[in-house]
XYZ file of C-alpha atoms in Angstrom:
451
model
C 0.025 0.031 -0.017
C 1.276 3.580 -0.708
C 2.282 5.565 2.406
C 1.777 9.187 3.161
C 4.294 11.722 4.632
C 4.145 15.247 5.411
C 6.477 17.780 3.420
C 6.227 21.469 4.478
C 2.608 21.069 5.760
C 1.462 19.178 2.704
C 0.583 15.596 2.718
C 2.325 13.534 -0.049
C 1.561 9.970 -1.208
C 4.684 7.939 -1.852
C 4.696 4.509 -3.634
C 5.480 1.592 -1.517
C 8.769 0.442 -3.096
C 8.778 -2.809 -1.009
C 5.642 -4.007 -2.475
C 6.816 -4.015 -6.162
C 10.249 -5.420 -6.097
C 12.095 -5.328 -9.439
C 12.204 -8.636 -11.054
C 15.449 -10.547 -11.276
C 17.045 -10.911 -14.849
C 16.461 -14.330 -16.263
C 19.728 -15.658 -17.874
C 19.446 -18.173 -20.931
C 20.097 -18.926 -24.432
C 18.567 -17.528 -27.700
C 18.603 -19.361 -30.780
C 19.580 -17.009 -33.454
C 20.449 -19.275 -36.535
C 19.462 -22.906 -37.383
C 19.830 -25.089 -40.520
C 16.727 -23.306 -42.051
C 18.275 -19.881 -41.568
C 17.796 -16.917 -39.277
C 15.710 -17.669 -36.115
C 14.928 -16.405 -32.813
C 13.811 -18.517 -29.991
C 14.787 -18.151 -26.368
C 14.847 -20.253 -23.184
C 15.853 -19.749 -19.673
C 18.852 -21.618 -18.487
C 17.393 -22.679 -15.140
C 20.578 -24.113 -13.694
C 21.367 -25.866 -17.002
C 20.019 -26.852 -20.401
C 20.602 -29.742 -22.671
C 20.942 -29.049 -26.400
C 20.072 -31.889 -28.952
C 17.300 -33.148 -30.929
C 14.834 -32.584 -28.184
C 12.601 -29.373 -28.066
C 14.138 -25.918 -27.354
C 11.911 -23.242 -26.544
C 8.783 -25.262 -27.540
C 10.138 -26.550 -30.836
C 12.726 -29.093 -31.909
C 16.009 -28.356 -33.583
C 15.528 -29.210 -37.183
C 19.386 -29.581 -37.793
C 20.784 -33.019 -38.907
C 24.089 -32.058 -37.631
C 22.963 -31.952 -34.096
C 23.085 -35.190 -32.143
C 20.277 -36.494 -29.981
C 22.292 -35.326 -26.818
C 24.708 -32.869 -28.060
C 25.825 -30.405 -25.385
C 24.709 -29.066 -22.008
C 25.061 -25.453 -21.129
C 24.894 -24.281 -17.376
C 25.265 -21.156 -15.416
C 25.863 -20.831 -11.694
C 25.572 -16.960 -11.261
C 29.245 -16.337 -11.793
C 30.312 -18.328 -14.945
C 29.024 -20.490 -17.849
C 29.881 -24.075 -18.290
C 29.558 -25.593 -21.781
C 30.035 -29.427 -21.965
C 30.187 -31.445 -25.088
C 28.276 -34.722 -24.747
C 30.445 -36.676 -27.063
C 28.568 -35.226 -30.052
C 29.128 -36.364 -33.681
C 29.908 -32.960 -34.958
C 31.221 -31.009 -32.121
C 30.407 -28.132 -29.830
C 31.760 -24.602 -30.401
C 32.173 -21.804 -28.185
C 33.098 -18.473 -29.591
C 34.205 -20.191 -32.848
C 36.647 -22.554 -30.920
C 35.786 -26.327 -30.546
C 35.240 -27.585 -26.997
C 37.206 -30.499 -25.899
C 35.360 -31.938 -22.899
C 34.028 -28.882 -21.145
C 34.917 -25.159 -20.942
C 33.932 -22.529 -18.125
C 34.124 -18.878 -19.038
C 32.480 -15.815 -17.507
C 30.562 -14.706 -20.535
C 30.714 -16.436 -23.918
C 29.106 -14.798 -26.782
C 28.127 -17.709 -29.057
C 27.490 -21.271 -28.537
C 27.193 -23.455 -31.753
C 25.946 -27.013 -32.046
C 25.759 -28.308 -35.712
C 24.543 -25.583 -37.844
C 22.472 -24.000 -34.947
C 24.136 -20.870 -33.196
C 22.912 -19.402 -29.926
C 23.882 -16.146 -28.131
C 24.192 -15.950 -24.313
C 21.734 -13.530 -22.836
C 21.885 -12.031 -19.297
C 18.075 -11.771 -19.556
C 16.005 -13.705 -21.980
C 12.500 -12.043 -21.215
C 12.762 -9.333 -23.808
C 13.295 -12.198 -26.423
C 10.378 -14.149 -25.300
C 8.228 -11.128 -25.519
C 9.367 -9.417 -28.797
C 9.935 -10.793 -32.327
C 12.324 -9.594 -34.839
C 10.196 -7.479 -37.394
C 10.706 -4.905 -40.200
C 9.716 -1.445 -39.110
C 9.732 0.532 -42.226
C 13.271 0.194 -43.838
C 14.799 -0.944 -40.436
C 15.176 -4.397 -39.051
C 14.412 -4.158 -35.401
C 15.027 -6.946 -32.801
C 13.904 -7.201 -29.155
C 17.129 -5.058 -27.957
C 16.478 -2.275 -30.487
C 12.574 -2.416 -30.145
C 12.737 -0.505 -26.806
C 14.560 2.444 -28.678
C 12.378 2.375 -31.490
C 9.138 2.387 -29.140
C 10.663 5.553 -27.640
C 11.079 7.253 -30.987
C 7.406 6.598 -31.947
C 6.054 7.897 -28.701
C 8.283 11.040 -29.059
C 6.850 11.462 -32.561
C 3.351 11.707 -31.180
C 3.745 14.535 -28.887
C 6.805 16.554 -29.822
C 8.480 18.254 -32.841
C 12.038 17.493 -31.930
C 14.221 14.468 -31.185
C 17.857 13.851 -30.459
C 19.357 10.409 -31.579
C 22.590 9.481 -30.225
C 24.778 6.331 -30.839
C 27.858 5.031 -32.404
C 28.549 5.437 -36.120
C 26.801 3.110 -38.249
C 24.050 2.076 -35.768
C 21.250 3.163 -37.745
C 20.541 6.919 -36.696
C 19.209 8.046 -40.164
C 16.900 4.962 -40.095
C 15.654 6.245 -36.583
C 15.159 9.554 -37.927
C 12.935 8.223 -40.731
C 10.916 6.332 -38.097
C 10.324 9.616 -36.217
C 9.190 11.192 -39.349
C 6.991 8.264 -40.330
C 5.276 8.090 -36.862
C 4.660 11.860 -36.789
C 1.515 13.759 -37.873
C 2.925 14.359 -41.432
C 4.417 11.268 -42.589
C 3.682 12.114 -46.322
C 5.570 15.419 -45.922
C 9.249 16.042 -47.032
C 12.153 14.470 -45.226
C 15.248 16.291 -45.655
C 18.494 14.583 -44.471
C 21.611 16.955 -43.983
C 25.137 15.712 -43.071
C 26.286 18.715 -41.121
C 29.940 17.365 -41.109
C 30.011 17.441 -44.853
C 28.969 20.991 -45.343
C 31.941 23.046 -46.608
C 33.065 25.669 -44.116
C 31.554 29.063 -44.713
C 28.500 27.983 -46.776
C 26.335 26.377 -44.030
C 24.129 29.400 -43.635
C 23.259 29.556 -47.300
C 22.562 25.851 -47.454
C 20.485 25.570 -44.462
C 18.405 28.887 -44.781
C 18.635 29.743 -48.341
C 19.609 32.874 -50.433
C 18.050 35.538 -52.525
C 19.501 36.647 -55.886
C 22.182 39.283 -55.266
C 22.819 38.297 -51.689
C 26.495 37.877 -52.663
C 28.627 37.713 -55.645
C 27.598 34.942 -57.802
C 24.200 34.655 -56.490
C 22.182 35.002 -59.791
C 18.887 33.215 -58.592
C 16.950 32.536 -55.473
C 17.961 29.377 -53.856
C 15.946 27.373 -51.390
C 17.695 26.061 -48.249
C 17.261 22.817 -46.506
C 14.944 24.386 -43.849
C 12.483 25.641 -46.441
C 12.729 22.377 -48.367
C 11.549 20.483 -45.003
C 8.482 22.697 -44.458
C 5.628 20.444 -43.505
C 7.893 17.569 -42.715
C 11.105 16.589 -41.043
C 14.575 18.058 -41.188
C 17.186 15.509 -40.167
C 20.491 16.952 -39.037
C 23.169 14.315 -38.754
C 26.343 15.089 -36.924
C 24.613 18.303 -35.523
C 27.657 18.993 -33.223
C 29.577 19.976 -36.401
C 27.555 23.056 -37.120
C 29.204 26.421 -36.881
C 28.446 28.510 -33.880
C 26.974 31.324 -35.875
C 24.629 28.792 -37.755
C 23.730 27.388 -34.359
C 22.486 30.696 -33.241
C 20.306 31.173 -36.368
C 18.927 27.631 -36.181
C 17.936 28.302 -32.502
C 15.967 31.367 -33.868
C 14.181 29.371 -36.568
C 12.945 26.801 -34.009
C 11.813 29.472 -31.643
C 10.170 31.823 -34.065
C 9.078 29.241 -36.675
C 10.492 31.622 -39.290
C 13.455 31.356 -41.614
C 15.159 34.488 -42.882
C 17.068 33.541 -46.158
C 20.323 35.387 -46.714
C 19.623 38.741 -48.521
C 15.798 38.403 -48.082
C 13.752 41.401 -46.940
C 11.151 39.488 -44.888
C 11.060 36.074 -43.066
C 9.073 33.051 -44.371
C 6.981 30.983 -41.901
C 8.057 27.402 -41.810
C 6.611 24.372 -39.986
C 9.452 21.945 -39.509
C 10.142 18.963 -37.233
C 13.762 18.549 -36.349
C 15.425 15.139 -35.714
C 19.254 15.627 -34.684
C 21.896 13.035 -34.423
C 25.440 12.678 -33.196
C 27.533 10.543 -30.964
C 27.604 12.586 -27.898
C 26.075 16.190 -27.995
C 26.471 16.770 -24.145
C 30.336 16.258 -24.668
C 30.102 18.843 -27.292
C 28.447 21.373 -24.997
C 30.667 20.698 -22.418
C 33.673 21.511 -24.610
C 32.043 24.677 -25.734
C 31.595 23.546 -29.323
C 27.830 23.514 -29.060
C 25.436 26.094 -27.663
C 23.822 25.206 -24.478
C 20.508 27.043 -25.295
C 20.227 25.041 -28.658
C 20.975 21.763 -26.779
C 17.945 22.461 -24.349
C 15.773 23.227 -27.491
C 16.639 20.053 -29.370
C 18.169 17.737 -26.880
C 14.967 16.335 -25.466
C 13.644 13.658 -25.851
C 16.931 11.799 -26.329
C 16.874 8.160 -27.593
C 20.234 6.265 -27.490
C 20.555 3.607 -30.110
C 22.371 0.407 -28.796
C 25.376 -0.829 -30.848
C 25.214 -3.610 -32.989
C 27.366 -5.835 -30.611
C 24.529 -5.461 -28.008
C 21.839 -6.520 -30.408
C 23.461 -9.588 -31.905
C 20.205 -11.279 -32.469
C 19.738 -9.102 -35.738
C 23.153 -10.271 -37.189
C 21.913 -13.548 -38.867
C 18.896 -11.540 -40.550
C 21.156 -8.741 -41.630
C 23.611 -10.945 -43.163
C 20.707 -13.064 -44.938
C 19.152 -10.050 -46.290
C 22.414 -8.586 -47.565
C 23.396 -11.623 -49.469
C 19.967 -11.790 -51.046
C 20.545 -8.218 -52.273
C 24.111 -9.126 -53.672
C 22.550 -12.080 -55.589
C 19.529 -14.234 -55.055
C 20.510 -17.817 -54.118
C 23.503 -16.845 -51.986
C 23.412 -18.494 -48.468
C 25.337 -17.966 -45.352
C 27.444 -20.761 -44.211
C 27.284 -21.563 -40.455
C 30.888 -20.366 -39.877
C 30.124 -17.057 -41.568
C 27.213 -16.471 -39.106
C 29.332 -17.633 -36.274
C 32.156 -15.401 -37.100
C 29.741 -12.309 -37.461
C 28.267 -13.049 -33.986
C 31.821 -13.377 -32.336
C 33.088 -10.147 -33.749
C 32.281 -6.625 -32.196
C 31.704 -4.660 -35.238
C 32.786 -1.155 -34.095
C 31.436 0.411 -37.414
C 28.168 -1.410 -36.375
C 25.528 -2.258 -39.234
C 27.244 -0.110 -41.791
C 30.470 -2.044 -41.423
C 28.720 -5.409 -41.213
C 26.891 -4.883 -44.345
C 29.896 -3.748 -46.333
C 32.189 -6.664 -45.165
C 29.331 -9.110 -46.031
C 28.966 -7.545 -49.671
C 32.864 -8.064 -50.076
C 32.761 -11.740 -48.620
C 29.817 -12.531 -50.973
C 31.915 -11.131 -53.955
C 34.812 -13.262 -52.903
C 32.690 -16.636 -52.646
C 31.233 -15.760 -56.188
C 34.768 -15.301 -57.597
C 35.458 -18.830 -56.187
C 32.248 -19.921 -57.873
C 30.597 -20.702 -54.680
C 27.020 -19.989 -53.578
C 27.560 -20.583 -49.898
C 29.574 -17.608 -48.209
C 31.842 -18.938 -45.392
C 33.918 -17.438 -42.702
C 37.066 -17.615 -44.709
C 35.519 -15.244 -47.220
C 35.657 -12.398 -44.614
C 38.641 -10.018 -44.314
C 40.691 -10.990 -41.064
C 40.188 -7.432 -40.017
C 36.532 -7.062 -40.561
C 34.502 -6.306 -37.371
C 37.375 -6.400 -34.940
C 38.466 -2.765 -34.638
C 41.542 -0.839 -35.665
C 43.637 -1.716 -32.573
C 42.957 -5.481 -32.853
C 43.718 -5.443 -36.611
C 47.238 -4.830 -35.816
C 47.706 -8.501 -34.774
C 50.616 -8.970 -36.960
C 52.584 -5.967 -35.618
C 54.532 -5.880 -32.608
C 53.149 -4.112 -29.627
C 54.947 -0.887 -28.364
C 55.998 -1.234 -24.782
C 54.063 1.912 -23.857
C 50.786 0.608 -25.410
C 50.909 -3.052 -24.236
C 48.874 -3.830 -21.248
C 50.814 -4.506 -18.116
C 51.030 -8.025 -16.410
C 48.296 -7.052 -13.952
C 45.936 -6.166 -16.670
C 46.524 -9.310 -18.747
C 46.189 -11.394 -15.444
C 42.845 -9.574 -14.672
C 41.450 -10.161 -18.380
C 42.309 -14.044 -18.046
C 40.873 -14.239 -14.637
C 37.654 -12.452 -15.876
C 37.434 -15.054 -18.629
C 38.425 -17.960 -16.759
C 41.676 -18.514 -18.704
C 39.960 -18.285 -22.157
C 42.609 -16.492 -24.360
C 39.997 -15.454 -27.094
C 37.836 -13.726 -24.367
C 40.772 -12.125 -22.644
C 42.032 -10.604 -25.945
C 38.489 -9.248 -26.669
C 38.404 -7.731 -23.059
C 41.860 -6.043 -23.568
C 40.774 -4.930 -27.238
C 43.485 -6.924 -29.153
C 43.697 -10.004 -31.330
C 44.180 -13.350 -29.762
C 47.424 -13.861 -31.625
C 48.678 -10.440 -30.280
C 47.830 -11.623 -26.697
C 49.513 -15.137 -27.029
C 52.773 -13.410 -28.073
C 52.514 -11.267 -24.865
C 51.768 -14.511 -22.781
C 54.895 -16.078 -24.149
C 56.937 -12.980 -23.551
C 55.646 -12.649 -19.955
C 55.608 -16.329 -19.136
C 51.901 -16.077 -17.983
C 50.266 -19.489 -18.319
C 46.454 -19.085 -19.135
C 45.513 -22.400 -17.686
C 46.371 -21.138 -14.194
C 43.166 -18.998 -14.427
C 40.795 -21.564 -15.286
C 37.953 -22.557 -13.195
C 37.970 -26.240 -13.904
C 40.644 -28.915 -13.547
C 39.303 -31.150 -16.204
C 39.686 -30.937 -20.000
C 38.999 -27.341 -21.158
C 38.650 -25.369 -24.274
C 41.817 -23.401 -25.356
C 41.483 -21.215 -28.609
């Protein structure tokens, strides 16, 4: 029951927090790819779960490469244990075959046969929400929360700030804001502020009148006027010049735009969606006006990076291969490799690398695109891509950092390398140089997986 307290002579009703405790996360596995292609079925771990021909999340694994009793996955609250049950085709954790059993703090991918599972701290959202197309965007359960916020914002406001890493889908989010608003058939004008040449931003945004400057021989409509009755999308808005920021604030406040050289202002009705990586940081650094931030910086929707919504990857891969050439298919090793990599360039990087891998397979006259068709550096970041180079002493992680990473990953070299932001071959050279034995950090004494 709610309780009442007195504050300044006024009775205030407060919620009874104890009466509605927060639900605990439900760890589990999510099937994201099977022999039939992309999938999404989730099941809680409940101490342990056996993978095989029996039902998983209500349906059997239709995979001829999966044994009747293939593998067992367990979670004890601190680490995950994967045991191969003498399967015919092997069990793989993060792309490496399990010999006997392996125990790691947080694996990314478990594969049995041609079926790949991601490990989830909480499977409830995967049980509630399916992967679906929303306009041009593929939206999985993780991204769905952000998409719902965007659609709600479109219903009651005229501005939205979308933040997130490069390639995470900010323009698609802006288009969703436009489509869910009151004028979805109006114009949608996208502007990359970082690509506007210095000194012409005012002309391009607000338009000019003939004679306004030398060479202005005709009236020119600006982006703001072009978006009248619709939505103006300002990507990389933090890159706008300070003087232009002031004029943009004036447009938003007055709903009028004054073209360069014009005698009178023109009324405009424009919704504005802005995007950047971190606008607050730009304000703090003095590169972006605080008053403009308060006008366009709310509501803010943060797009999760692709590595946090890995359930979308098999679907994105499948769709991109079909765009390259109908009939191309993703080999299980390709999907597994894509799930294991971090993709710092997010969806943009993934799709570009899949296109290149597809053309490599076609050049070899194959219709099945495999992991070997991916570039070795695809999806692993610039630091990790320097695996073949020696590490400068000033940038190499110290012994304590290496041991902490190994301890956090129960001696798993691949996981420790990912934690340290380097390639596993790079870490192996450091282990040999420092004399650190990764097996000393394993949690089990029995046979274990070593990449």
